[in-house]
Amino acid sequence: MYRIVALFLLVSVFISCSKDPKSSPNPDVIPSIINGTIEEFNLAPLNITTPDKGSFFVSANNTKYKVDFAATTQAASNATLLFETDTILIDGSREFANLGADAISYNPVAPNLVTIFFTDGRKVTGSFELNTSFGGVFGEALITQWRDAGDPAKPNQKAKDDIIHLVNRFRDRDGPGPEVGPQYLLATVSKN
């Protein structure tokens, strides 16, 4: 009889322990200020003069973060993006990796500092360094116009100018037009 009671107690303890709700994992804690090195920067504009979506990966304090952003209205915005200089491609830049007909990426790129300023005071700053790549989805027709005839992997002057003008639209969304104001963004930061 005692054996049956002991067995019953043992089984009921085992069942009750297995019914304990599993604790959900803690959400990733993202620092409010991130300073690091950008490994990869990608854009997917609507066209070469109209920013749309983009992302970049920044390494800071032995952690890799991904910043995703998309163009939006000022009312829906939570961030703006600023490039410290307007130079991206250099004479040494070359196309690398096969990303398909509509996408391209270049390395090395000019030193630069990119900062996402959030309206709540958060900030992500990343520097372009030797291993940083810059690219995106620009469309096959435009990419074909960017290739140097003598060295197809080398971006020509049109590529350099087009990318500069696109990057400048983040600071002044209207470009040469009469409006002056940044391209407003909806941005998120996650651990990668």
XYZ file of N, CA and C in Angstrom:
576
model
N 0.810 -1.179 0.000
C 0.000 0.000 0.000
C 0.868 1.264 0.000
N 1.907 1.219 0.866
C 2.800 2.377 0.910
C 3.509 2.602 -0.426
N 3.810 1.488 -1.089
C 4.466 1.597 -2.388
C 3.555 2.266 -3.404
N 2.302 1.972 -3.383
C 1.351 2.576 -4.325
C 1.211 4.064 -4.042
N 1.116 4.435 -2.746
C 1.013 5.844 -2.372
C 2.291 6.585 -2.775
N 3.446 5.992 -2.522
C 4.729 6.616 -2.878
C 4.826 6.773 -4.394
N 4.428 5.744 -5.127
C 4.454 5.814 -6.589
C 3.496 6.892 -7.083
N 2.298 6.971 -6.479
C 1.324 7.991 -6.853
C 1.888 9.386 -6.597
N 2.508 9.607 -5.423
C 3.110 10.906 -5.110
C 4.234 11.247 -6.085
N 5.069 10.278 -6.412
C 6.177 10.505 -7.335
C 5.654 10.889 -8.721
N 4.661 10.190 -9.199
C 4.077 10.487 -10.512
C 3.395 11.848 -10.497
N 2.672 12.192 -9.421
C 1.988 13.494 -9.373
C 2.989 14.645 -9.303
N 4.118 14.450 -8.607
C 5.159 15.485 -8.566
C 5.753 15.657 -9.957
N 6.024 14.565 -10.629
C 6.583 14.622 -11.976
C 5.628 15.334 -12.933
N 4.356 15.026 -12.865
C 3.363 15.659 -13.747
C 3.220 17.140 -13.414
N 3.189 17.487 -12.141
C 3.022 18.892 -11.780
C 4.251 19.708 -12.176
N 5.442 19.121 -12.091
C 6.648 19.838 -12.505
C 6.672 20.046 -14.015
N 6.182 19.066 -14.746
C 6.199 19.195 -16.205
C 5.142 20.169 -16.703
N 4.156 20.505 -15.869
C 3.116 21.441 -16.277
C 3.493 22.890 -16.013
N 4.623 23.124 -15.317
C 5.040 24.503 -15.062
C 5.202 25.234 -16.385
N 4.623 26.417 -16.476
C 4.747 27.147 -17.741
C 6.211 27.483 -18.011
N 6.583 27.325 -19.242
C 7.957 27.646 -19.632
C 8.115 29.153 -19.602
N 9.213 29.560 -19.046
C 9.448 31.002 -19.007
C 9.848 31.471 -20.402
N 9.290 32.583 -20.800
C 9.612 33.112 -22.120
C 10.998 33.762 -22.057
N 11.749 33.663 -23.157
C 13.079 34.262 -23.146
C 12.981 35.784 -23.025
N 13.957 36.343 -22.338
C 13.975 37.794 -22.179
C 14.237 38.451 -23.529
N 13.562 39.551 -23.797
C 13.813 40.233 -25.069
C 15.225 40.809 -25.077
N 15.796 40.908 -26.278
C 17.134 41.474 -26.411
C 17.147 42.909 -25.923
N 18.154 43.236 -25.149
C 18.322 44.604 -24.684
C 19.211 45.328 -25.688
N 18.676 46.376 -26.272
C 19.410 47.169 -27.248
C 19.839 48.463 -26.571
N 21.143 48.753 -26.552
C 21.583 50.001 -25.918
C 20.994 51.216 -26.636
N 20.840 52.306 -25.904
C 20.282 53.511 -26.517
C 21.312 54.244 -27.372
N 22.590 54.028 -27.125
C 23.649 54.613 -27.936
C 24.537 53.471 -28.431
N 24.648 53.342 -29.741
C 25.500 52.316 -30.344
C 26.514 53.022 -31.228
N 27.789 52.743 -31.005
C 28.882 53.260 -31.835
C 29.707 52.071 -32.285
N 29.862 51.920 -33.594
C 30.618 50.771 -34.064
C 31.071 50.922 -35.493
N 31.336 49.794 -36.104
C 31.814 49.720 -37.477
C 30.732 49.105 -38.349
N 30.442 49.749 -39.465
C 29.455 49.210 -40.390
C 30.121 48.164 -41.270
N 29.530 46.989 -41.289
C 30.049 45.912 -42.119
C 29.425 45.942 -43.513
N 28.141 46.234 -43.552
C 27.406 46.163 -44.818
C 26.301 47.207 -44.787
N 26.182 47.974 -45.868
C 25.147 48.997 -45.978
C 24.411 48.760 -47.291
N 23.086 48.612 -47.236
C 22.283 48.306 -48.421
C 21.086 49.238 -48.535
N 20.823 49.661 -49.766
C 19.659 50.494 -50.054
C 18.789 49.823 -51.101
N 17.515 50.093 -51.044
C 16.557 49.651 -52.061
C 15.654 50.846 -52.351
N 16.150 51.818 -53.138
C 15.369 53.024 -53.407
C 14.226 52.752 -54.386
N 13.241 53.651 -54.390
C 12.177 53.554 -55.393
C 12.766 53.802 -56.776
N 13.647 54.800 -56.855
C 14.447 55.073 -58.043
C 15.701 55.782 -57.549
N 16.590 56.139 -58.434
C 17.895 56.653 -58.011
C 17.821 58.023 -57.324
N 16.673 58.676 -57.345
C 16.542 59.950 -56.630
C 15.514 59.894 -55.497
N 14.978 58.713 -55.213
C 13.932 58.591 -54.196
C 14.237 57.451 -53.232
N 14.765 57.767 -52.044
C 15.034 56.704 -51.055
C 13.749 55.979 -50.661
N 13.899 54.718 -50.324
C 12.771 53.946 -49.816
C 13.230 53.119 -48.627
N 13.709 51.917 -48.877
C 14.111 51.031 -47.792
C 15.626 50.873 -47.759
N 16.110 50.455 -46.606
C 17.529 50.184 -46.467
C 17.818 49.478 -45.159
N 19.057 49.035 -45.034
C 19.495 48.406 -43.798
C 21.013 48.468 -43.726
N 21.508 48.348 -42.510
C 22.945 48.185 -42.359
C 23.225 47.384 -41.104
N 24.386 46.732 -41.123
C 24.847 45.939 -39.999
C 26.004 46.675 -39.360
N 25.931 46.852 -38.053
C 26.983 47.553 -37.325
C 27.444 46.668 -36.165
N 28.758 46.539 -36.030
C 29.342 45.769 -34.930
C 29.834 46.724 -33.863
N 29.398 46.482 -32.634
C 29.807 47.317 -31.502
C 29.857 46.458 -30.245
N 30.922 46.564 -29.496
C 31.070 45.838 -28.235
C 30.815 44.341 -28.398
N 31.430 43.749 -29.406
C 31.319 42.309 -29.685
C 29.896 41.851 -29.978
N 29.054 42.762 -30.418
C 27.674 42.432 -30.776
C 27.375 43.026 -32.140
N 26.642 42.283 -32.941
C 26.254 42.757 -34.261
C 24.783 43.168 -34.224
N 24.518 44.396 -34.674
C 23.156 44.922 -34.713
C 22.749 45.156 -36.158
N 21.475 45.007 -36.399
C 20.927 45.313 -37.722
C 19.977 46.489 -37.575
N 20.169 47.490 -38.427
C 19.283 48.641 -38.453
C 18.512 48.583 -39.758
N 17.202 48.507 -39.671
C 16.324 48.536 -40.840
C 15.602 49.868 -40.851
N 15.459 50.456 -42.039
C 14.752 51.727 -42.120
C 13.973 51.808 -43.423
N 12.936 52.620 -43.397
C 12.094 52.832 -44.573
C 11.632 54.281 -44.575
N 11.596 54.870 -45.754
C 11.132 56.253 -45.897
C 9.664 56.336 -45.516
N 9.314 57.430 -44.864
C 7.930 57.629 -44.445
C 7.669 59.127 -44.302
N 6.476 59.461 -43.863
C 6.123 60.866 -43.626
C 6.679 61.314 -42.282
N 6.722 62.604 -42.073
C 7.224 63.129 -40.807
C 6.354 62.649 -39.642
N 5.048 62.585 -39.842
C 4.137 62.166 -38.772
C 4.373 60.712 -38.352
N 4.748 59.855 -39.280
C 4.965 58.442 -38.983
C 6.421 58.117 -38.656
N 7.274 59.111 -38.711
C 8.718 58.915 -38.566
C 9.147 58.773 -37.112
N 10.235 58.009 -36.927
C 10.880 57.962 -35.618
C 12.387 58.206 -35.723
N 12.872 58.534 -36.950
C 14.318 58.696 -37.109
C 14.669 59.468 -38.376
N 15.911 59.934 -38.400
C 16.519 60.501 -39.612
C 17.915 59.904 -39.741
N 18.453 59.958 -40.953
C 19.749 59.364 -41.262
C 20.670 60.439 -41.803
N 21.921 60.426 -41.360
C 22.879 61.413 -41.804
C 24.197 60.746 -42.173
N 24.679 61.029 -43.388
C 26.019 60.637 -43.796
C 26.924 61.829 -43.536
N 28.060 61.616 -42.869
C 28.946 62.728 -42.536
C 29.551 63.357 -43.790
N 29.944 62.524 -44.762
C 30.495 63.054 -46.014
C 29.648 62.542 -47.164
N 29.808 63.185 -48.311
C 29.018 62.739 -49.457
C 29.839 61.896 -50.428
N 30.935 61.334 -49.964
C 31.730 60.445 -50.806
C 31.490 59.009 -50.361
N 31.101 58.171 -51.303
C 30.886 56.757 -51.001
C 31.872 55.915 -51.812
N 31.750 55.954 -53.132
C 32.626 55.159 -53.992
C 33.921 55.904 -54.256
N 35.005 55.159 -54.372
C 36.325 55.722 -54.638
C 36.919 55.018 -55.862
N 38.079 55.492 -56.315
C 38.723 54.871 -57.481
C 39.044 53.405 -57.245
N 39.291 53.037 -56.012
C 39.601 51.646 -55.701
C 38.392 50.761 -55.495
N 37.188 51.321 -55.491
C 35.966 50.525 -55.297
C 35.776 49.549 -56.443
N 35.339 48.358 -56.108
C 35.053 47.345 -57.112
C 33.786 46.598 -56.726
N 33.068 46.179 -57.747
C 31.889 45.334 -57.544
C 32.380 43.968 -57.077
N 31.712 43.403 -56.086
C 32.097 42.066 -55.656
C 30.851 41.239 -55.387
N 30.987 39.962 -55.505
C 29.922 38.985 -55.288
C 28.855 39.087 -56.371
N 28.279 37.976 -56.693
C 27.191 37.932 -57.664
C 25.886 38.029 -56.888
N 25.251 39.202 -56.967
C 24.019 39.445 -56.221
C 22.783 39.406 -57.113
N 22.953 39.006 -58.352
C 21.849 38.999 -59.295
C 21.909 40.231 -60.177
N 21.042 40.284 -61.162
C 21.080 41.360 -62.156
C 20.645 42.711 -61.598
N 19.772 42.733 -60.574
C 19.210 43.985 -60.074
C 19.958 44.583 -58.879
N 20.918 43.848 -58.342
C 21.615 44.307 -57.137
C 23.116 44.381 -57.380
N 23.765 45.249 -56.604
C 25.208 45.422 -56.719
C 25.748 45.842 -55.360
N 27.002 45.513 -55.111
C 27.653 45.942 -53.882
C 29.113 46.232 -54.188
N 29.636 47.274 -53.553
C 31.007 47.717 -53.788
C 31.828 47.660 -52.509
N 33.124 47.407 -52.700
C 34.094 47.429 -51.617
C 35.456 47.660 -52.247
N 36.355 48.398 -51.666
C 36.185 49.244 -50.494
C 35.412 50.514 -50.836
N 35.036 51.221 -49.803
C 34.336 52.501 -49.968
C 35.085 53.568 -49.177
N 34.725 54.823 -49.422
C 35.389 55.938 -48.735
C 35.063 55.919 -47.244
N 35.984 56.377 -46.411
C 35.654 56.512 -44.983
C 34.452 57.442 -44.820
N 33.576 57.085 -43.922
C 32.372 57.872 -43.708
C 31.842 57.549 -42.323
N 30.947 58.363 -41.852
C 30.283 58.131 -40.579
C 28.788 58.274 -40.829
N 28.045 57.237 -40.504
C 26.600 57.218 -40.709
C 25.925 57.204 -39.347
N 24.949 58.083 -39.167
C 24.247 58.147 -37.882
C 22.740 58.143 -38.113
N 22.068 57.287 -37.373
C 20.600 57.291 -37.305
C 20.246 57.993 -35.998
N 19.524 59.095 -36.101
C 19.050 59.826 -34.928
C 17.584 59.476 -34.713
N 17.270 58.887 -33.566
C 15.892 58.557 -33.239
C 15.256 59.733 -32.511
N 13.970 59.919 -32.691
C 13.273 61.031 -32.053
C 13.215 60.885 -30.537
N 13.384 59.666 -30.020
C 13.353 59.459 -28.566
C 14.733 59.597 -27.919
N 15.737 60.032 -28.684
C 17.065 60.254 -28.130
C 18.059 59.133 -28.390
N 17.592 57.986 -28.851
C 18.523 56.908 -29.178
C 19.349 57.310 -30.402
N 20.512 56.655 -30.559
C 21.374 56.985 -31.683
C 22.227 55.773 -32.041
N 22.351 55.509 -33.340
C 23.241 54.461 -33.831
C 24.217 55.121 -34.788
N 25.507 54.996 -34.487
C 26.544 55.570 -35.325
C 27.484 54.468 -35.765
N 27.776 54.449 -37.052
C 28.698 53.453 -37.576
C 29.635 54.083 -38.579
N 30.866 53.602 -38.590
C 31.852 54.134 -39.526
C 32.096 53.143 -40.654
N 32.339 53.697 -41.844
C 32.758 52.895 -42.985
C 34.254 52.665 -42.833
N 34.675 51.424 -42.924
C 36.071 51.086 -42.798
C 36.485 50.230 -43.989
N 37.682 49.673 -43.952
C 38.248 48.938 -45.076
C 37.347 47.799 -45.552
N 36.702 47.093 -44.647
C 35.887 45.939 -45.030
C 34.414 46.254 -45.248
N 34.025 47.502 -45.147
C 32.622 47.880 -45.340
C 32.240 47.740 -46.803
N 31.058 47.183 -47.042
C 30.517 47.139 -48.398
C 29.290 48.044 -48.477
N 29.081 48.633 -49.644
C 27.939 49.516 -49.881
C 27.268 49.058 -51.160
N 25.965 48.847 -51.091
C 25.265 48.397 -52.289
C 23.769 48.473 -52.136
N 23.101 47.742 -53.004
C 21.657 47.721 -52.931
C 21.020 47.218 -54.198
N 19.724 47.350 -54.232
C 18.911 46.935 -55.379
C 18.591 48.194 -56.171
N 19.260 48.364 -57.307
C 19.116 49.568 -58.111
C 18.528 49.295 -59.495
N 18.413 48.032 -59.868
C 17.858 47.676 -61.166
C 18.947 47.417 -62.196
N 18.715 46.424 -63.023
C 19.704 45.990 -64.015
C 20.072 47.091 -65.003
N 19.076 47.845 -65.485
C 19.345 48.876 -66.494
C 20.304 49.940 -65.953
N 20.095 50.384 -64.723
C 20.961 51.405 -64.132
C 22.345 50.841 -63.820
N 22.396 49.648 -63.271
C 23.681 49.032 -62.935
C 24.541 48.871 -64.179
N 23.934 48.523 -65.290
C 24.681 48.391 -66.548
C 25.336 49.717 -66.927
N 24.675 50.822 -66.673
C 25.229 52.147 -66.983
C 26.369 52.526 -66.036
N 26.485 51.858 -64.907
C 27.499 52.182 -63.913
C 28.834 51.486 -64.160
N 28.876 50.531 -65.057
C 30.093 49.735 -65.247
C 31.056 50.438 -66.202
N 32.310 50.483 -65.807
C 33.372 51.054 -66.634
C 33.638 50.092 -67.791
N 33.702 50.613 -69.008
C 33.885 49.768 -70.195
C 35.193 48.977 -70.134
N 36.258 49.583 -69.653
C 37.553 48.912 -69.596
C 37.708 47.970 -68.417
N 36.946 48.186 -67.367
C 37.028 47.384 -66.143
C 35.623 47.290 -65.565
N 34.822 46.296 -65.999
C 33.404 46.223 -65.621
C 33.136 46.186 -64.114
N 34.079 45.737 -63.314
C 33.871 45.696 -61.864
C 34.063 47.065 -61.229
N 34.668 47.996 -61.973
C 34.950 49.333 -61.449
C 33.772 50.261 -61.732
N 33.287 50.980 -60.720
C 32.197 51.931 -60.966
C 32.714 53.151 -61.722
N 31.946 53.601 -62.699
C 32.344 54.794 -63.444
C 31.865 56.056 -62.710
N 32.095 57.204 -63.318
C 31.727 58.467 -62.674
C 30.221 58.594 -62.485
N 29.431 58.044 -63.420
C 27.971 58.087 -63.273
C 27.544 57.342 -62.014
N 28.153 56.198 -61.755
C 27.823 55.431 -60.545
C 28.134 56.255 -59.302
N 29.310 56.877 -59.277
C 29.702 57.686 -58.122
C 28.727 58.840 -57.920
N 28.389 59.533 -59.019
C 27.480 60.683 -58.923
C 26.069 60.263 -58.512
N 25.560 59.194 -59.126
C 24.203 58.732 -58.802
C 24.086 58.358 -57.327
N 25.074 57.649 -56.811
C 25.016 57.225 -55.406
C 25.144 58.428 -54.471
N 26.003 59.377 -54.824
C 26.128 60.600 -54.011
C 24.796 61.344 -53.959
N 24.163 61.500 -55.112
C 22.886 62.222 -55.147
C 21.814 61.489 -54.336
N 21.811 60.167 -54.387
C 20.847 59.391 -53.607
C 21.118 59.551 -52.105
N 22.366 59.431 -51.706
C 22.731 59.571 -50.297
C 22.390 60.969 -49.790
N 22.599 61.985 -50.623
C 22.266 63.354 -50.218
C 20.775 63.559 -49.992
N 19.940 62.732 -50.594
C 18.482 62.842 -50.409
C 18.059 62.507 -48.985
N 18.899 61.806 -48.232
C 18.563 61.550 -46.832
C 18.674 62.831 -46.010
N 19.566 63.715 -46.409
C 19.730 65.004 -45.728
C 18.721 66.025 -46.248
N 18.490 66.013 -47.560
C 17.572 66.950 -48.206
C 16.730 66.158 -49.203
N 15.552 65.732 -48.763
C 14.737 64.799 -49.559
C 14.306 65.360 -50.906
N 14.319 66.678 -51.049
C 13.879 67.300 -52.289
C 15.053 67.567 -53.242
N 16.276 67.305 -52.807
C 17.439 67.530 -53.656
C 17.526 68.971 -54.121
N 17.575 69.191 -55.427
C 17.692 70.555 -55.942
C 16.378 71.345 -55.888
N 15.311 70.717 -55.446
C 14.013 71.396 -55.365
C 13.970 72.433 -54.261
N 12.843 73.144 -54.140
C 12.745 74.250 -53.182
C 12.619 73.829 -51.716
N 12.141 72.616 -51.452
C 11.971 72.178 -50.067
C 13.323 71.865 -49.437
N 13.436 72.144 -48.162
C 14.639 71.784 -47.426
C 14.194 71.005 -46.199
N 14.642 69.788 -46.087
C 14.287 68.954 -44.943
C 14.771 67.545 -45.172
N 15.002 66.800 -44.099
C 15.520 65.444 -44.228
C 14.462 64.471 -44.737
N 14.922 63.325 -45.202
C 14.013 62.229 -45.516
C 13.678 61.566 -44.183
N 12.427 61.582 -43.806
C 12.002 60.983 -42.547
C 11.928 59.476 -42.701
N 12.291 58.780 -41.631
C 12.394 57.319 -41.661
C 11.641 56.683 -40.497
N 11.227 55.458 -40.717
C 10.753 54.592 -39.655
C 11.841 53.533 -39.520
N 12.521 53.508 -38.383
C 13.700 52.648 -38.211
C 13.570 51.743 -36.997
N 14.187 50.569 -37.095
C 14.234 49.626 -35.980
C 15.657 49.091 -35.847
N 16.017 48.723 -34.631
C 17.330 48.142 -34.366
C 17.113 46.790 -33.697
N 17.833 45.785 -34.170
C 17.729 44.456 -33.570
C 19.119 43.843 -33.482
N 19.261 42.867 -32.570
C 20.509 42.122 -32.506
C 20.481 41.087 -33.624
N 21.626 40.887 -34.224
C 21.673 39.942 -35.335
C 22.545 38.761 -34.971
